[in-house]
Amino acid sequence: MASIGSTAGRAVSLILFEHPFNERTRFLIRLEYLFKRLFTFAQSSKADDQHVCFGVLFEIMELCDRGDFRAWVLQEIDKQKANLESYRDYPEVDINVLDDSIRRLNEVSRNLAATHKLGSHLRDNEWLMALRSRFLTPGSTSPMDMPSYGAWLNSAEPERVEAIKQLIRPFLPLYEAIAMVLKTLRDAAEPDFESTRNNGCFEKSIGGRIYQMARVWVPQGQRIYPEISGNKHVVMLRFYRLDENFRQHLIMEPVGFKMALCNI
């Protein structure tokens, strides 16, 4: 969520939706989402929250198992560094900001490159892999099905908190790299105010330019959300509202929003 924008001089709280235009960006956003959930629940010492932590950790493992994920995150960092370097001779570019971004990309790249195979500390543990398989069947993590897990959830809180931290720590270089790549991408464009037409649609010509992500801000609290699509010629949006009975309705009247198209 974000709290930006104004209407007639009055601040308006907005909610952010992001739409990736390629699979790599899609995976980065998904992993960032999972890591944020993981960190939120890891702050708790409650057994129920730590149960959620295990589930999210196994979801992260599932994504990381799809090919050499670490290698193409490193490739994305290299691509961003090369593109940033190409702006060095532009007179309007702040060299200090540019150098700082490249320095931070180099740092997260080194840390990620130095890691072992992501998730190996989980895969090498027979009990954790047994627990992972239990998460695939609804309800099968109960004490009836896996009494050892019930015993762990009822062990001393400080021990459980430390155990969760140890399981998360090897993934931190990946999270830091993803967070830096996405921050650099998001910072590459400033949002503009836009509006749909009376038919509920919005189209923006992009003249063949390839973007990696669209970011769209809409008013918070109104259950409004965008449907975003695009190609190398145009970006298209339609806005819907979800009613109290979970039905979706296309909004035909004009909708004001903010949008940034990001590429680096």
CSV table of C-alpha atoms in Angstrom, one decimal:
chain,number,residue,atom,x,y,z
A,1,MET,CA,0.0,0.0,0.0
A,2,ALA,CA,1.0,3.6,-0.4
A,3,SER,CA,-0.2,7.0,0.9
A,4,ILE,CA,0.4,9.3,-2.0
A,5,GLY,CA,-1.5,11.6,-4.3
A,6,SER,CA,-4.1,14.3,-3.7
A,7,THR,CA,-7.5,15.4,-4.9
A,8,ALA,CA,-8.5,19.1,-4.7
A,9,GLY,CA,-5.7,19.6,-2.2
A,10,ARG,CA,-6.8,16.7,0.0
A,11,ALA,CA,-4.5,13.8,0.6
A,12,VAL,CA,-5.8,10.5,-0.7
A,13,SER,CA,-4.7,7.1,0.5
A,14,LEU,CA,-3.9,4.8,-2.5
A,15,ILE,CA,-3.3,1.1,-2.9
A,16,LEU,CA,-0.7,-0.1,-5.3
A,17,PHE,CA,-1.1,-2.9,-7.9
A,18,GLU,CA,1.9,-4.1,-9.9
A,19,HIS,CA,1.7,-6.0,-13.2
A,20,PRO,CA,4.9,-7.7,-14.6
A,21,PHE,CA,5.3,-7.9,-18.4
A,22,ASN,CA,7.7,-10.9,-18.3
A,23,GLU,CA,8.1,-14.1,-16.3
A,24,ARG,CA,11.3,-13.1,-14.5
A,25,THR,CA,9.7,-10.0,-13.1
A,26,ARG,CA,6.7,-12.0,-12.1
A,27,PHE,CA,8.8,-14.5,-10.2
A,28,LEU,CA,10.7,-11.7,-8.4
A,29,ILE,CA,7.4,-10.1,-7.3
A,30,ARG,CA,6.0,-13.4,-6.1
A,31,LEU,CA,9.1,-14.2,-4.1
A,32,GLU,CA,9.2,-10.7,-2.6
A,33,TYR,CA,5.6,-11.2,-1.5
A,34,LEU,CA,6.4,-14.5,0.1
A,35,PHE,CA,9.4,-13.2,1.9
A,36,LYS,CA,7.4,-10.3,3.3
A,37,ARG,CA,4.8,-12.7,4.7
A,38,LEU,CA,7.6,-14.9,6.0
A,39,PHE,CA,9.2,-12.0,7.9
A,40,THR,CA,5.9,-10.8,9.3
A,41,PHE,CA,5.0,-14.2,10.9
A,42,ALA,CA,8.6,-14.9,11.9
A,43,GLN,CA,8.5,-12.0,14.3
A,44,SER,CA,5.9,-13.9,16.4
A,45,SER,CA,6.7,-16.5,19.0
A,46,LYS,CA,3.2,-18.0,18.7
A,47,ALA,CA,3.1,-21.6,17.4
A,48,ASP,CA,0.3,-20.8,15.0
A,49,ASP,CA,2.3,-18.0,13.3
A,50,GLN,CA,5.4,-20.3,13.2
A,51,HIS,CA,3.2,-22.9,11.5
A,52,VAL,CA,2.5,-20.3,8.8
A,53,CYS,CA,6.3,-19.6,8.6
A,54,PHE,CA,7.0,-23.3,7.6
A,55,GLY,CA,4.3,-23.1,5.0
A,56,VAL,CA,5.8,-20.0,3.4
A,57,LEU,CA,9.3,-21.4,3.6
A,58,PHE,CA,8.2,-24.4,1.6
A,59,GLU,CA,6.5,-22.2,-0.9
A,60,ILE,CA,9.8,-20.3,-1.4
A,61,MET,CA,11.6,-23.6,-1.8
A,62,GLU,CA,9.0,-24.6,-4.5
A,63,LEU,CA,9.7,-21.5,-6.5
A,64,CYS,CA,13.5,-21.8,-6.0
A,65,ASP,CA,13.4,-25.4,-7.3
A,66,ARG,CA,12.2,-24.2,-10.7
A,67,GLY,CA,15.5,-24.0,-12.6
A,68,ASP,CA,18.6,-22.2,-11.6
A,69,PHE,CA,16.8,-19.3,-9.9
A,70,ARG,CA,19.9,-17.8,-8.4
A,71,ALA,CA,21.7,-17.7,-11.7
A,72,TRP,CA,19.1,-15.6,-13.4
A,73,VAL,CA,18.7,-13.3,-10.5
A,74,LEU,CA,22.4,-12.6,-10.8
A,75,GLN,CA,21.9,-12.1,-14.6
A,76,GLU,CA,19.2,-9.6,-13.9
A,77,ILE,CA,21.6,-7.7,-11.6
A,78,ASP,CA,24.2,-7.6,-14.3
A,79,LYS,CA,21.7,-6.3,-16.8
A,80,GLN,CA,20.7,-3.5,-14.4
A,81,LYS,CA,24.3,-2.5,-13.7
A,82,ALA,CA,25.0,-2.4,-17.4
A,83,ASN,CA,21.9,-0.3,-18.1
A,84,LEU,CA,22.7,2.1,-15.2
A,85,GLU,CA,26.2,2.6,-16.6
A,86,SER,CA,24.8,3.7,-19.9
A,87,TYR,CA,23.3,6.7,-18.2
A,88,ARG,CA,26.6,7.9,-16.8
A,89,ASP,CA,27.2,10.6,-19.5
A,90,TYR,CA,23.6,12.0,-19.3
A,91,PRO,CA,23.9,15.6,-17.9
A,92,GLU,CA,20.7,15.3,-15.8
A,93,VAL,CA,21.9,12.2,-14.0
A,94,ASP,CA,23.0,12.4,-10.4
A,95,ILE,CA,26.3,10.5,-10.5
A,96,ASN,CA,26.3,10.0,-6.7
A,97,VAL,CA,22.9,8.3,-6.8
A,98,LEU,CA,24.0,6.3,-9.8
A,99,ASP,CA,27.2,5.1,-8.1
A,100,ASP,CA,25.3,4.2,-4.9
A,101,SER,CA,22.8,2.1,-6.9
A,102,ILE,CA,25.6,0.3,-8.7
A,103,ARG,CA,27.5,-0.2,-5.4
A,104,ARG,CA,24.5,-1.8,-3.7
A,105,LEU,CA,23.8,-4.0,-6.7
A,106,ASN,CA,27.4,-5.2,-6.6
A,107,GLU,CA,27.0,-5.9,-2.9
A,108,VAL,CA,23.9,-8.1,-3.1
A,109,SER,CA,25.3,-9.8,-6.2
A,110,ARG,CA,28.5,-10.9,-4.3
A,111,ASN,CA,26.4,-12.1,-1.3
A,112,LEU,CA,24.1,-14.1,-3.5
A,113,ALA,CA,26.9,-15.6,-5.6
A,114,ALA,CA,28.6,-16.8,-2.4
A,115,THR,CA,25.6,-18.8,-1.2
A,116,HIS,CA,25.3,-22.6,-1.6
A,117,LYS,CA,22.3,-24.1,-3.4
A,118,LEU,CA,19.3,-22.3,-2.2
A,119,GLY,CA,17.2,-24.3,0.3
A,120,SER,CA,19.8,-27.1,0.7
A,121,HIS,CA,19.8,-26.7,4.5
A,122,LEU,CA,16.1,-27.7,4.3
A,123,ARG,CA,16.4,-30.5,1.7
A,124,ASP,CA,19.2,-32.1,3.7
A,125,ASN,CA,17.0,-32.5,6.8
A,126,GLU,CA,14.8,-35.6,6.6
A,127,TRP,CA,12.4,-34.4,9.2
A,128,LEU,CA,11.8,-31.0,7.4
A,129,MET,CA,11.2,-32.8,4.1
A,130,ALA,CA,8.7,-35.0,5.8
A,131,LEU,CA,7.0,-31.9,7.2
A,132,ARG,CA,7.0,-30.3,3.8
A,133,SER,CA,5.2,-33.3,2.3
A,134,ARG,CA,2.6,-33.0,5.1
A,135,PHE,CA,1.8,-29.4,4.0
A,136,LEU,CA,0.7,-30.8,0.6
A,137,THR,CA,-2.3,-32.5,2.2
A,138,PRO,CA,-4.9,-30.4,4.0
A,139,GLY,CA,-4.9,-31.0,7.8
A,140,SER,CA,-2.1,-33.6,7.7
A,141,THR,CA,0.2,-31.5,9.9
A,142,SER,CA,-2.1,-32.2,12.9
A,143,PRO,CA,-0.6,-34.0,16.0
A,144,MET,CA,-2.6,-37.1,14.9
A,145,ASP,CA,-0.7,-37.3,11.6
A,146,MET,CA,2.7,-35.9,12.7
A,147,PRO,CA,3.1,-36.0,16.5
A,148,SER,CA,6.7,-34.9,16.3
A,149,TYR,CA,5.6,-31.6,14.7
A,150,GLY,CA,3.0,-31.2,17.5
A,151,ALA,CA,5.8,-31.7,20.0
A,152,TRP,CA,8.0,-29.1,18.3
A,153,LEU,CA,5.2,-26.5,18.3
A,154,ASN,CA,4.8,-27.1,22.0
A,155,SER,CA,8.5,-26.7,22.8
A,156,ALA,CA,10.0,-23.7,24.5
A,157,GLU,CA,9.2,-20.4,22.7
A,158,PRO,CA,12.8,-19.1,22.6
A,159,GLU,CA,14.0,-22.3,21.1
A,160,ARG,CA,11.4,-22.2,18.4
A,161,VAL,CA,12.1,-18.5,17.6
A,162,GLU,CA,15.8,-19.2,17.2
A,163,ALA,CA,15.1,-22.3,15.0
A,164,ILE,CA,12.9,-20.2,12.7
A,165,LYS,CA,15.7,-17.6,12.4
A,166,GLN,CA,18.2,-20.2,11.5
A,167,LEU,CA,16.0,-21.6,8.8
A,168,ILE,CA,15.4,-18.2,7.3
A,169,ARG,CA,19.0,-16.9,7.4
A,170,PRO,CA,20.4,-18.8,4.4
A,171,PHE,CA,17.6,-17.3,2.2
A,172,LEU,CA,18.5,-13.7,3.1
A,173,PRO,CA,21.0,-13.1,0.3
A,174,LEU,CA,18.3,-14.1,-2.2
A,175,TYR,CA,15.8,-11.7,-0.6
A,176,GLU,CA,18.2,-8.8,-0.4
A,177,ALA,CA,19.1,-9.3,-4.1
A,178,ILE,CA,15.4,-9.5,-5.1
A,179,ALA,CA,14.6,-6.4,-3.0
A,180,MET,CA,17.4,-4.4,-4.6
A,181,VAL,CA,16.5,-5.4,-8.2
A,182,LEU,CA,12.9,-4.5,-7.7
A,183,LYS,CA,13.7,-1.2,-5.9
A,184,THR,CA,16.0,-0.2,-8.8
A,185,LEU,CA,13.3,-1.1,-11.3
A,186,ARG,CA,10.6,0.7,-9.4
A,187,ASP,CA,12.7,3.8,-8.9
A,188,ALA,CA,13.2,4.0,-12.7
A,189,ALA,CA,9.9,5.7,-13.3
A,190,GLU,CA,7.8,8.4,-11.7
A,191,PRO,CA,4.0,8.0,-11.7
A,192,ASP,CA,1.7,10.1,-13.9
A,193,PHE,CA,-2.0,11.0,-13.2
A,194,GLU,CA,-4.3,9.2,-15.7
A,195,SER,CA,-8.0,8.5,-16.2
A,196,THR,CA,-10.2,5.9,-17.9
A,197,ARG,CA,-12.8,6.9,-20.5
A,198,ASN,CA,-16.5,6.6,-20.2
A,199,ASN,CA,-16.4,3.0,-21.5
A,200,GLY,CA,-14.3,2.0,-18.5
A,201,CYS,CA,-11.1,1.5,-20.5
A,202,PHE,CA,-7.7,3.1,-20.7
A,203,GLU,CA,-5.1,2.7,-23.4
A,204,LYS,CA,-1.6,4.2,-23.5
A,205,SER,CA,0.6,4.0,-26.6
A,206,ILE,CA,4.2,3.1,-25.8
A,207,GLY,CA,5.6,3.1,-29.3
A,208,GLY,CA,7.4,-0.2,-29.3
A,209,ARG,CA,9.2,0.3,-26.0
A,210,ILE,CA,9.6,-2.8,-23.9
A,211,TYR,CA,8.6,-2.3,-20.2
A,212,GLN,CA,9.2,-4.8,-17.4
A,213,MET,CA,6.4,-3.6,-15.0
A,214,ALA,CA,3.4,-1.4,-14.7
A,215,ARG,CA,2.6,0.1,-11.3
A,216,VAL,CA,-1.0,1.4,-10.8
A,217,TRP,CA,-2.3,3.3,-7.8
A,218,VAL,CA,-6.0,3.4,-7.1
A,219,PRO,CA,-8.1,4.8,-4.1
A,220,GLN,CA,-7.9,2.6,-1.1
A,221,GLY,CA,-10.9,1.2,0.7
A,222,GLN,CA,-13.3,1.1,-2.4
A,223,ARG,CA,-12.5,-2.5,-3.5
A,224,ILE,CA,-11.3,-1.1,-6.9
A,225,TYR,CA,-8.7,-3.0,-8.8
A,226,PRO,CA,-7.2,-2.9,-12.3
A,227,GLU,CA,-7.0,-5.5,-15.0
A,228,ILE,CA,-3.7,-4.8,-16.8
A,229,SER,CA,-2.5,-6.1,-20.1
A,230,GLY,CA,-0.1,-4.9,-22.8
A,231,ASN,CA,2.2,-5.5,-25.7
A,232,LYS,CA,5.1,-3.5,-27.3
A,233,HIS,CA,2.6,-1.1,-28.8
A,234,VAL,CA,0.0,-0.3,-26.0
A,235,VAL,CA,-0.8,-0.7,-22.3
A,236,MET,CA,-4.4,-1.3,-21.6
A,237,LEU,CA,-6.3,-1.1,-18.3
A,238,ARG,CA,-9.9,-1.8,-17.2
A,239,PHE,CA,-11.1,-1.2,-13.6
A,240,TYR,CA,-13.4,-3.4,-11.6
A,241,ARG,CA,-15.1,-3.1,-8.3
A,242,LEU,CA,-15.7,-6.1,-6.0
A,243,ASP,CA,-19.0,-5.8,-4.2
A,244,GLU,CA,-20.0,-7.0,-0.8
A,245,ASN,CA,-21.1,-10.4,-2.2
A,246,PHE,CA,-17.7,-10.9,-4.0
A,247,ARG,CA,-19.1,-10.2,-7.4
A,248,GLN,CA,-17.0,-8.3,-9.9
A,249,HIS,CA,-18.3,-5.3,-11.8
A,250,LEU,CA,-16.6,-3.3,-14.6
A,251,ILE,CA,-16.6,0.4,-13.7
A,252,MET,CA,-18.0,2.3,-16.7
A,253,GLU,CA,-17.6,5.8,-15.3
A,254,PRO,CA,-14.1,7.5,-15.4
A,255,VAL,CA,-11.6,6.4,-12.8
A,256,GLY,CA,-8.7,8.5,-11.9
A,257,PHE,CA,-5.4,6.7,-11.0
A,258,LYS,CA,-1.7,7.0,-11.1
A,259,MET,CA,0.5,4.8,-13.2
A,260,ALA,CA,4.2,4.3,-13.7
A,261,LEU,CA,5.7,2.1,-16.5
A,262,CYS,CA,9.1,0.8,-15.4
A,263,ASN,CA,12.1,-0.4,-17.3
A,264,ILE,CA,15.8,-0.4,-16.7
